[in-house]
mmCIF file of C-alpha atoms in Angstrom:
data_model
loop_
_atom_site.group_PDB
_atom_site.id
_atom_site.type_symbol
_atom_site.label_atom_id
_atom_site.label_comp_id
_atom_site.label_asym_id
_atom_site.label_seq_id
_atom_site.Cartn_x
_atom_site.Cartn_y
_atom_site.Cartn_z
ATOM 1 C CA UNK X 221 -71.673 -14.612 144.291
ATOM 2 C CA UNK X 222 -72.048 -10.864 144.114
ATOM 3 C CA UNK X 223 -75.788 -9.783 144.673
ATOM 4 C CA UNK X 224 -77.031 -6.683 141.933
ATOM 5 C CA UNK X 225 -77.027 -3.515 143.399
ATOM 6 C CA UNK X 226 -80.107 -0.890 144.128
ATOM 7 C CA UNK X 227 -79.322 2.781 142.873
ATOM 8 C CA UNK X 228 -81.133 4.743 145.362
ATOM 9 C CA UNK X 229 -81.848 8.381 146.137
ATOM 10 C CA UNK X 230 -83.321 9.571 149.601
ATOM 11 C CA UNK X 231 -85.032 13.150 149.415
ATOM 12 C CA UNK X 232 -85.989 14.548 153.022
ATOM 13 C CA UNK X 233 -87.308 17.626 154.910
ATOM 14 C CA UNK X 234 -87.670 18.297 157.969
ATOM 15 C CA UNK X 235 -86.955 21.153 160.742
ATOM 16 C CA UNK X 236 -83.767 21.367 161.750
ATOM 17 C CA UNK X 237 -82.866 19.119 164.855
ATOM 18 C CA UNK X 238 -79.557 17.240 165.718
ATOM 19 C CA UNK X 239 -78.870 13.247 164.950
ATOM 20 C CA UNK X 240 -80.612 13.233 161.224
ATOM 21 C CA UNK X 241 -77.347 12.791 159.843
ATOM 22 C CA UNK X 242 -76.360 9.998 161.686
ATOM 23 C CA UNK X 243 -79.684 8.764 161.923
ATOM 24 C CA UNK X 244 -79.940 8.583 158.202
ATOM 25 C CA UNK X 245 -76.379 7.161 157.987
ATOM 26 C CA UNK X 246 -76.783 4.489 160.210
ATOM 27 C CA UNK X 247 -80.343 3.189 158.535
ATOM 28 C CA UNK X 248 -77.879 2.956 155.611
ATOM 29 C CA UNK X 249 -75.175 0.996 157.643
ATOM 30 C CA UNK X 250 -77.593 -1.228 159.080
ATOM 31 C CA UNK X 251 -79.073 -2.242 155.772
ATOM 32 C CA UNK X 252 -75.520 -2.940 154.156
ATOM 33 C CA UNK X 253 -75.729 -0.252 152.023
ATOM 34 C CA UNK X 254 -73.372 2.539 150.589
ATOM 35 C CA UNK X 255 -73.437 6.199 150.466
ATOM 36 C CA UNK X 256 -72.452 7.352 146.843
ATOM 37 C CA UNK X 257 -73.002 10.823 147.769
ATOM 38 C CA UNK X 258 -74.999 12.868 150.512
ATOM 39 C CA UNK X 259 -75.556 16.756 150.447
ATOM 40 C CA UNK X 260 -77.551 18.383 152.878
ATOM 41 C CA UNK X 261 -78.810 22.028 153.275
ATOM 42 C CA UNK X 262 -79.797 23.974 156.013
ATOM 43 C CA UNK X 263 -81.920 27.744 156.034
ATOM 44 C CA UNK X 264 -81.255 30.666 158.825
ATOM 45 C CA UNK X 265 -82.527 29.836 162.085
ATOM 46 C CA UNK X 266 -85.324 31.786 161.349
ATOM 47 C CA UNK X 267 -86.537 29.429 159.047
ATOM 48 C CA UNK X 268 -84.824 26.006 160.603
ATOM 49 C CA UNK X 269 -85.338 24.030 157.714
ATOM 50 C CA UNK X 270 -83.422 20.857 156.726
ATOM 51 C CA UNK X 271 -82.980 19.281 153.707
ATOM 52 C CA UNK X 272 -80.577 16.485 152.082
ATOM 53 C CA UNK X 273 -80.261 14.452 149.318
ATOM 54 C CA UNK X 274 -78.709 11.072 150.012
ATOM 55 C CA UNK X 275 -77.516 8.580 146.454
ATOM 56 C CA UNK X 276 -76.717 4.716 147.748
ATOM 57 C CA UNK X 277 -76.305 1.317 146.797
ATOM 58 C CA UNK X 278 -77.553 -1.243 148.694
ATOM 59 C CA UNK X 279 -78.690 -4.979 147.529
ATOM 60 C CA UNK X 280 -82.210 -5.882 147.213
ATOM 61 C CA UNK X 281 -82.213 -7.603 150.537
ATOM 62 C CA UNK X 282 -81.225 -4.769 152.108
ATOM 63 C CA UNK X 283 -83.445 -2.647 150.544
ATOM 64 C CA UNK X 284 -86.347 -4.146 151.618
ATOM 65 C CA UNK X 285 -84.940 -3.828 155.772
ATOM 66 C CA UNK X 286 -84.196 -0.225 155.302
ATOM 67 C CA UNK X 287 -87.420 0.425 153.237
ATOM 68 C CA UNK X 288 -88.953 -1.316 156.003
ATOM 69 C CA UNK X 289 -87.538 0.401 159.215
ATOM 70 C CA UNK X 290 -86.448 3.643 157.612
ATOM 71 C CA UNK X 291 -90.341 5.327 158.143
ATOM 72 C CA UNK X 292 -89.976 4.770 161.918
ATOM 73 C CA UNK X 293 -86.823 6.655 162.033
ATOM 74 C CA UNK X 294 -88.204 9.356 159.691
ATOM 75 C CA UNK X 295 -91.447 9.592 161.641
ATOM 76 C CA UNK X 296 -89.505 10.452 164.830
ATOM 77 C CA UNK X 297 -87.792 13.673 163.261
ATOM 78 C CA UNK X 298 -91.626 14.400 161.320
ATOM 79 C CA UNK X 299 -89.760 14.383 158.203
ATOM 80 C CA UNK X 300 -90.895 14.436 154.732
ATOM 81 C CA UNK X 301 -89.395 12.367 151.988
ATOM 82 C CA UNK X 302 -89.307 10.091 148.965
ATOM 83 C CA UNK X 303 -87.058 7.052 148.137
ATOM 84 C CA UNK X 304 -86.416 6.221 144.586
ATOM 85 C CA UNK X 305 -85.192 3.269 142.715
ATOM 86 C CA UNK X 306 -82.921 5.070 139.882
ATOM 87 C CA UNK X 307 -83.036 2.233 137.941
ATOM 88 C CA UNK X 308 -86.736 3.093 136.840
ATOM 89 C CA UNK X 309 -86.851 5.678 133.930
ATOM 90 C CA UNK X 310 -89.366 8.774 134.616
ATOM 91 C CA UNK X 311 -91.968 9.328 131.474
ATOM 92 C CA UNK X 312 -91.552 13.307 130.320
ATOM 93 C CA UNK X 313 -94.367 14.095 128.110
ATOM 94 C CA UNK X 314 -93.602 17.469 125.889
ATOM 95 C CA UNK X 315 -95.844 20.031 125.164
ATOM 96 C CA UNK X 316 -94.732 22.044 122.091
ATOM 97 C CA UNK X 317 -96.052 25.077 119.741
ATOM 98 C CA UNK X 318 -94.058 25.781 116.829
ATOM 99 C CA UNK X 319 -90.543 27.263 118.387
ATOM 100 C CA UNK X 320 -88.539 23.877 118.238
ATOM 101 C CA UNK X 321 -85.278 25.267 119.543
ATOM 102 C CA UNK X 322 -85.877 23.264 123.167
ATOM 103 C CA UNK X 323 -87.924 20.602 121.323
ATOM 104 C CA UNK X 324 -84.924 19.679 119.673
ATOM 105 C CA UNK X 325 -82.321 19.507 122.394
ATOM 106 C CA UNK X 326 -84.566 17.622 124.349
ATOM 107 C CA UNK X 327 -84.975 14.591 121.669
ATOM 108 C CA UNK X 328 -81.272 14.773 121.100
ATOM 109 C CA UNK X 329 -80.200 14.714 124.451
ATOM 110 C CA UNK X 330 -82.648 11.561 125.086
ATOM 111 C CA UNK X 331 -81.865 9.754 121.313
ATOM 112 C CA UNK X 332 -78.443 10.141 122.478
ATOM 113 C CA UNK X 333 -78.656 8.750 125.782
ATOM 114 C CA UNK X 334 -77.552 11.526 127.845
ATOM 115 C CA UNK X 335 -81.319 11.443 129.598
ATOM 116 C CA UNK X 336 -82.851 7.966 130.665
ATOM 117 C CA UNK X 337 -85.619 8.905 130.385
ATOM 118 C CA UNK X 338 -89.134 7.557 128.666
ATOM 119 C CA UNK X 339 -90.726 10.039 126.299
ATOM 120 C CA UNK X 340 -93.886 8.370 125.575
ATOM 121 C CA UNK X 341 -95.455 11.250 123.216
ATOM 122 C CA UNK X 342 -95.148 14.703 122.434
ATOM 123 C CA UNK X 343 -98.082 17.353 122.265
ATOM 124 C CA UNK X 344 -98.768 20.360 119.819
ATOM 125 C CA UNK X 345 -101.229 22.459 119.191
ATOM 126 C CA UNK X 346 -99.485 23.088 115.719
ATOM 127 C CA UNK X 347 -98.652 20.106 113.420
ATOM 128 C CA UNK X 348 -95.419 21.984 112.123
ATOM 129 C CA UNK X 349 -93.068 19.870 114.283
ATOM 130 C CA UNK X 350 -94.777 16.451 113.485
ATOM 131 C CA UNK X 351 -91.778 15.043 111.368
ATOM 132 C CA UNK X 352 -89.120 15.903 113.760
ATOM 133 C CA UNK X 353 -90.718 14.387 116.290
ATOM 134 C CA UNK X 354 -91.411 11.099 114.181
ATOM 135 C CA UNK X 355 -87.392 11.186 113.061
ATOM 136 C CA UNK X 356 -86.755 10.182 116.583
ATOM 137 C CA UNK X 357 -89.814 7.362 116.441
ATOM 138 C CA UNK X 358 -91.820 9.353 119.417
ATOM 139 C CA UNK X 359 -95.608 9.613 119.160
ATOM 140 C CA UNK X 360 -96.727 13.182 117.923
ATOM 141 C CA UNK X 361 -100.018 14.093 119.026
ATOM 142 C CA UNK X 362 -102.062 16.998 117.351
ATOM 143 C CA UNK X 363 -104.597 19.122 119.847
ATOM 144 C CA UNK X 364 -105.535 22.396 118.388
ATOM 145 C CA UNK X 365 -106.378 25.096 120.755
ATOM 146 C CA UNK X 366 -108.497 27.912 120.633
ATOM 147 C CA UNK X 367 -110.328 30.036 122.529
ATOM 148 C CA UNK X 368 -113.249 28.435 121.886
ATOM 149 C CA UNK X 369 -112.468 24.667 122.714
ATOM 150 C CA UNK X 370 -109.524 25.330 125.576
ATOM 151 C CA UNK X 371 -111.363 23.195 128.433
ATOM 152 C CA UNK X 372 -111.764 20.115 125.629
ATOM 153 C CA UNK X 373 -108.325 20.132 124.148
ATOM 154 C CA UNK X 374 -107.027 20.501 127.925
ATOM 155 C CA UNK X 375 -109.350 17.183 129.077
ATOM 156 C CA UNK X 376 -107.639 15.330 125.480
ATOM 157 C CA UNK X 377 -104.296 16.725 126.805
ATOM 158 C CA UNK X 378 -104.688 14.945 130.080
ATOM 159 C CA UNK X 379 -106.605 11.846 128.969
ATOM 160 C CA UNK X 380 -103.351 11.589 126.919
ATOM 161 C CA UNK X 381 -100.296 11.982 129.204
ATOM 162 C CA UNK X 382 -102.249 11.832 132.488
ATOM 163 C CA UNK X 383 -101.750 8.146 133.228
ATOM 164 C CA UNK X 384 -98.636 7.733 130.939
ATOM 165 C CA UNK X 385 -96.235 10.337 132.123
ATOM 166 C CA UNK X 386 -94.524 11.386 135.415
ATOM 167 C CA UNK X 387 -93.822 14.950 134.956
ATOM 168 C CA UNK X 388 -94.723 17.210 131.769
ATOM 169 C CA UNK X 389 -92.409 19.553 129.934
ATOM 170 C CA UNK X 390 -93.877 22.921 128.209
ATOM 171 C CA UNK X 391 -90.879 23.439 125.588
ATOM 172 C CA UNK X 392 -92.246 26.377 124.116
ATOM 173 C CA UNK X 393 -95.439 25.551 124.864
ATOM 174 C CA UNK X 394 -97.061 28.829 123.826
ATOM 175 C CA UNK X 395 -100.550 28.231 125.703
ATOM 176 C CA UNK X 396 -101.692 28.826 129.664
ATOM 177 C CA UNK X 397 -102.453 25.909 131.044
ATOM 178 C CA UNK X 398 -105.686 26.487 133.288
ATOM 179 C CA UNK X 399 -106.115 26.239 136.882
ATOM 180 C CA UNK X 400 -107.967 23.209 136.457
ATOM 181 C CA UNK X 401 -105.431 21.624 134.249
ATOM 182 C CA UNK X 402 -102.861 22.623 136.809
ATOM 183 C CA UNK X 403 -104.460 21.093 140.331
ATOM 184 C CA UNK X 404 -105.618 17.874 138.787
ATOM 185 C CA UNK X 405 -102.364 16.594 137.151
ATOM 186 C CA UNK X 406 -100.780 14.302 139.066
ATOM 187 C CA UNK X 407 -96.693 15.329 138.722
ATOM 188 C CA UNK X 408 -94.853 18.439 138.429
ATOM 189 C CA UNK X 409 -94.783 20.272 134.987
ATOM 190 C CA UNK X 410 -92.369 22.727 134.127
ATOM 191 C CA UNK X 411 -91.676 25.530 131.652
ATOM 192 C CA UNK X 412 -88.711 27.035 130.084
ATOM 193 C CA UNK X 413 -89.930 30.782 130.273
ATOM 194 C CA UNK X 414 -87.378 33.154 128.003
ATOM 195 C CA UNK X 415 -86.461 36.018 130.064
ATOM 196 C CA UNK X 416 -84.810 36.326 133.743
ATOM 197 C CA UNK X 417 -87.491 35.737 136.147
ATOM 198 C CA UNK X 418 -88.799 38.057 137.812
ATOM 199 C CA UNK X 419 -88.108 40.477 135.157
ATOM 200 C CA UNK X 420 -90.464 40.505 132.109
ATOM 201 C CA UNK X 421 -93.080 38.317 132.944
ATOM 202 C CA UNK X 422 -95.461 36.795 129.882
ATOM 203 C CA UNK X 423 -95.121 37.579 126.329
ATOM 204 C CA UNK X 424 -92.467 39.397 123.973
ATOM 205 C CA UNK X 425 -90.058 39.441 126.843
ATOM 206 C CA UNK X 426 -87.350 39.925 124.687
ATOM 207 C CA UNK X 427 -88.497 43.256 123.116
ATOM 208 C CA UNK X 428 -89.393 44.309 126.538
ATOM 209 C CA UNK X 429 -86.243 43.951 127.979
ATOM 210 C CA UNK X 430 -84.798 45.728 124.722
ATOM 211 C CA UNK X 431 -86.962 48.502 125.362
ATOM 212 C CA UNK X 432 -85.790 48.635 128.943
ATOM 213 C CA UNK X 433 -82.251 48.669 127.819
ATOM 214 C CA UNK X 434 -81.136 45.626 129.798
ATOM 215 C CA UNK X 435 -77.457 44.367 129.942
ATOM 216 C CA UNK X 436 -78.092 41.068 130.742
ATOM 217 C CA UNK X 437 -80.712 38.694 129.690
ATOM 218 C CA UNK X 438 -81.902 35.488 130.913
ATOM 219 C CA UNK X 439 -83.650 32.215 130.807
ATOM 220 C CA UNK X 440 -85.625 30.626 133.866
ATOM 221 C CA UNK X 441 -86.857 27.135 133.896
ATOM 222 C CA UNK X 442 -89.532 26.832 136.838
ATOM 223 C CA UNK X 443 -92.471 25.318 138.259
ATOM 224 C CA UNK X 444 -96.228 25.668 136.907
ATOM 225 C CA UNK X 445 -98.376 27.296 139.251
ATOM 226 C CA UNK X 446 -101.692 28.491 138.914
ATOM 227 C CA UNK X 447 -99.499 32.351 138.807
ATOM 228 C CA UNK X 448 -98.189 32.654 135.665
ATOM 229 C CA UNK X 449 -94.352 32.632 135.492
ATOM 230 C CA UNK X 450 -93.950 32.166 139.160
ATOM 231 C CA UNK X 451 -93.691 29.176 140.248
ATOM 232 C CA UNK X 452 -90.666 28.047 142.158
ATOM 233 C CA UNK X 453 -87.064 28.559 140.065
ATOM 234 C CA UNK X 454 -84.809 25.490 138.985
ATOM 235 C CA UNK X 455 -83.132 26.901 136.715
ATOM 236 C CA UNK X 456 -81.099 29.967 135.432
ATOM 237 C CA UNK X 457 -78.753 31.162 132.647
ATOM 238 C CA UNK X 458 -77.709 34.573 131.176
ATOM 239 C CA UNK X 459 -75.195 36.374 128.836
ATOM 240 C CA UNK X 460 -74.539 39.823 128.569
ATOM 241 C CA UNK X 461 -75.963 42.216 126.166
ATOM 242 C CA UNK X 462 -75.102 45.553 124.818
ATOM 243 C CA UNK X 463 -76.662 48.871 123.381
ATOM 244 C CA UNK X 464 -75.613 46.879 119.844
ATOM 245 C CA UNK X 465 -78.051 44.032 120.902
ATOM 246 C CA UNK X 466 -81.677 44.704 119.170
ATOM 247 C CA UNK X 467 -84.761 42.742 120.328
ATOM 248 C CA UNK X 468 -83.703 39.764 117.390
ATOM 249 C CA UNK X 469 -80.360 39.621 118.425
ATOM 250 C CA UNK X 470 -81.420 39.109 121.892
ATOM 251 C CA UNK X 471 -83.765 36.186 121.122
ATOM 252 C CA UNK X 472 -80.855 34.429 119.285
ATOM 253 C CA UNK X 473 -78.724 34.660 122.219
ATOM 254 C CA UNK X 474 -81.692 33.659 124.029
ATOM 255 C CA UNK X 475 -82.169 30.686 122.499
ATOM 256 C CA UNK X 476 -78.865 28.517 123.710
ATOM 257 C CA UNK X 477 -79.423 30.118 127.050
ATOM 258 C CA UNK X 478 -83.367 28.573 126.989
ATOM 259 C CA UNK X 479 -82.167 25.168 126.012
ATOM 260 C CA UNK X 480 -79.687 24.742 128.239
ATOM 261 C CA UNK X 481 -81.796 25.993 131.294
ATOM 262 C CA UNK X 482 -84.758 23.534 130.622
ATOM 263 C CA UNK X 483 -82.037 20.680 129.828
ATOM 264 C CA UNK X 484 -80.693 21.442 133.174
ATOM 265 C CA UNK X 485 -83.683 21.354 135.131
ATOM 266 C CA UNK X 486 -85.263 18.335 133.299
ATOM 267 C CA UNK X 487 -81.575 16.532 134.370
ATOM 268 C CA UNK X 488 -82.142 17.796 137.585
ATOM 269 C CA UNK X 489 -85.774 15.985 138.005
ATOM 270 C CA UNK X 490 -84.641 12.760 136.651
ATOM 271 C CA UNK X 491 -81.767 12.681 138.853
ATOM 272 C CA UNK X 492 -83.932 13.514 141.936
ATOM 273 C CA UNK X 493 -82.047 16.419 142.568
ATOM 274 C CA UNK X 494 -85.238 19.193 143.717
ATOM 275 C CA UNK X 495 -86.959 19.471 146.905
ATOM 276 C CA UNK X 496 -89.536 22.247 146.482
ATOM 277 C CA UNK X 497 -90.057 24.168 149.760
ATOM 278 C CA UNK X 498 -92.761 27.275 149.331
ATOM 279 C CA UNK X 499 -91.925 29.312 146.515
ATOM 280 C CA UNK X 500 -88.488 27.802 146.449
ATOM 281 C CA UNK X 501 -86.520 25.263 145.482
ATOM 282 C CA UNK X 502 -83.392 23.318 146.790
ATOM 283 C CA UNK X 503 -81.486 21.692 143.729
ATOM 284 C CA UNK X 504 -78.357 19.372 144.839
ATOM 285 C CA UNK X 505 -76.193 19.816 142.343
#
C-alpha cells in the first residue's frame, strides 16, 4: 500500500560555501523523498550570497526524519530558511478602493481555481465594490477612512485580517498604510503600484509619465515598506507607448499590465517562490 505524499518547498539563505547542494540533496535522500524541482541562485563574490528553492515529495514518515534532522544540517552552513507543506492554502486578505480592475482578476483567478488560495474577506474604504465581492460569496468589509479617524480604521483593519490572513493584498488600495500598521502585521503585504518603479513614484503616475513623454510604461508589484513605493520588486510588466498615447490611453494600457503583475506576484507567494534579501528579491520562477 502506497503511503500519501507531502508537497514540500524548502526556501534557504545562506553565504555562499561548498557542499549545500549535496547537503540539502542528501537530507532529501535520506528521508525517502523526491526532488520535483530545485533552483538555486548565487550573487558576485562580493556579495557571496546563496539562495535555492527546493519542491519535493516525501511521505509523512519521512517528513517528520528530515523535519527532524534537517535544522542540524542547516545550522552548520548558518542558513536561513522555511519549509512548507503546499498542501495548506495561504489566507490573502484584499484591500480595495473603488478601481476594481485587479479586484476582479484576483476573485476570478481564485473562483476559478487557478489560485488555492483562502480569501477570507475583502476590505474597502468605499462600499462601491460590495456586490462584486458578494457574487463570489467572500466577506466584504466596509472601513471608511479619513483623515480624521486613520489610526481607528487601521486598528479595525487589523483586528479584522490580523489573525485570519497570511499575507495582505492592496489591489488598488488607494490609502498609505502607516508605519505602525506596517511593523505590527504579522506577514508580508504587497501592492500593485501603476507605473515602472522607480520612475513616477505616488499619485497620477500615468499623467506624469505622459508629461515626461515616456515610451514605455509599466506596472510594479512590490513589497510594503514603511518608504512609499519602495519596497523590494516582485514583479514587472510594460508595453510600449507612443507620442499618440495621452495620459487615458496610457491608464487603459495600464490596466492589463497592473493585473497581470499583481496576479504574478500573488502566484509567486503562494507557490513559495520569493526570498527577500535587502531591498531585493529572488523569485524562482
Amino acid at each position: 500500500m502506497k503511503h500519501p505524499l507531502k508537497s514540500i518547498v524548502l526556501l534557504l539563505h545562506c553565504d555562499d560555501q561548498p557542499g549545500i547542494v549535496s547537503a540539502i540533496s542528501r537530507e532529501i535522500f535520506t528521508a525517502t523523498g523526491n526532488i520535483l524541482q530545485l533552483d538555486q541562485h548565487t550573487t558576485d563574490r562580493s556579495e557571496g550570497q546563496f539562495f535555492m528553492r527546493v519542491h519535493f515529495e516525501v511521505n509523512a514518515q519521512g517528513y517528520e526524519k528530515f523535519a527532524e534532522s534537517w535544522p542540524m544540517t542547516a545550522q552548520k552552513y548558518n542558513a536561513r530558511w522555511q519549509l512548507y507543506d503546499m498542501s495548506i492554502p495561504l489566507k490573502m486578505v484584499i484591500l480595495v478602493s473603488k478601481i476594481d480592475h485587479c479586484l476582479f482578476d484576483l476573485l476570478y483567478r481564485y473562483s476559478s481555481g487557478e489560485f488555492n488560495v483562502e480569501i477570507p474577506m475583502v476590505i474597502s474604504n468605499h462600499e462601491d465594490l460590495r456586490p462584486m465581492v458578494e457574487k463570489y460569496s467572500v466577506p466584504f468589509h466596509f472601513i471608511p477612512v479619513n483623515a480624521d479617524n486613520k489610526r481607528e480604521a487601521e486598528s479595525q483593519i487589523m483586528q479584522l485580517a490580523g489573525q485570519n490572513s497570511d499575507f495582505l493584498v492592496l489591489a488598488r488600495y488607494m490609502q498609505i498604510l502607516t508605519p505602525e500598521f506596517i511593523e505590527k502585521y504579522p506577514g508580508e503585504i504587497i501592492n500593485i503600484h501603476h507605473s515602472f518603479l522607480p520612475s513616477f513614484k505616488g499619485a497620477y503616475p500615468y499623467q506624469r509619465a505622459y508629461e515626461r513623454g515616456v515610451k514605455l510604461i509599466g506596472a510594479t508589484a512590490h513589497f510594503v515598506t514603511e518608504d512609499l513605493d519602495e519596497g523590494p520588486i516582485i514583479e514587472q510588466m510594460v508595453t510600449r507607448v507612443s507620442h499618440r498615447d495621452n495620459a487615458n490611453d496610457m491608464k487603459i494600457k495600464g490596466k492589463n499590465l497592473e493585473k497581470l503583475a499583481l496576479a504574478s506576484a500573488v502566484k509567486c507567494t503562494l507557490e513559495r517562490r520569493i526570498i527577500r534579501y535587502g531591498n531585493r528579491t529572488v523569485v524562482f520562477t
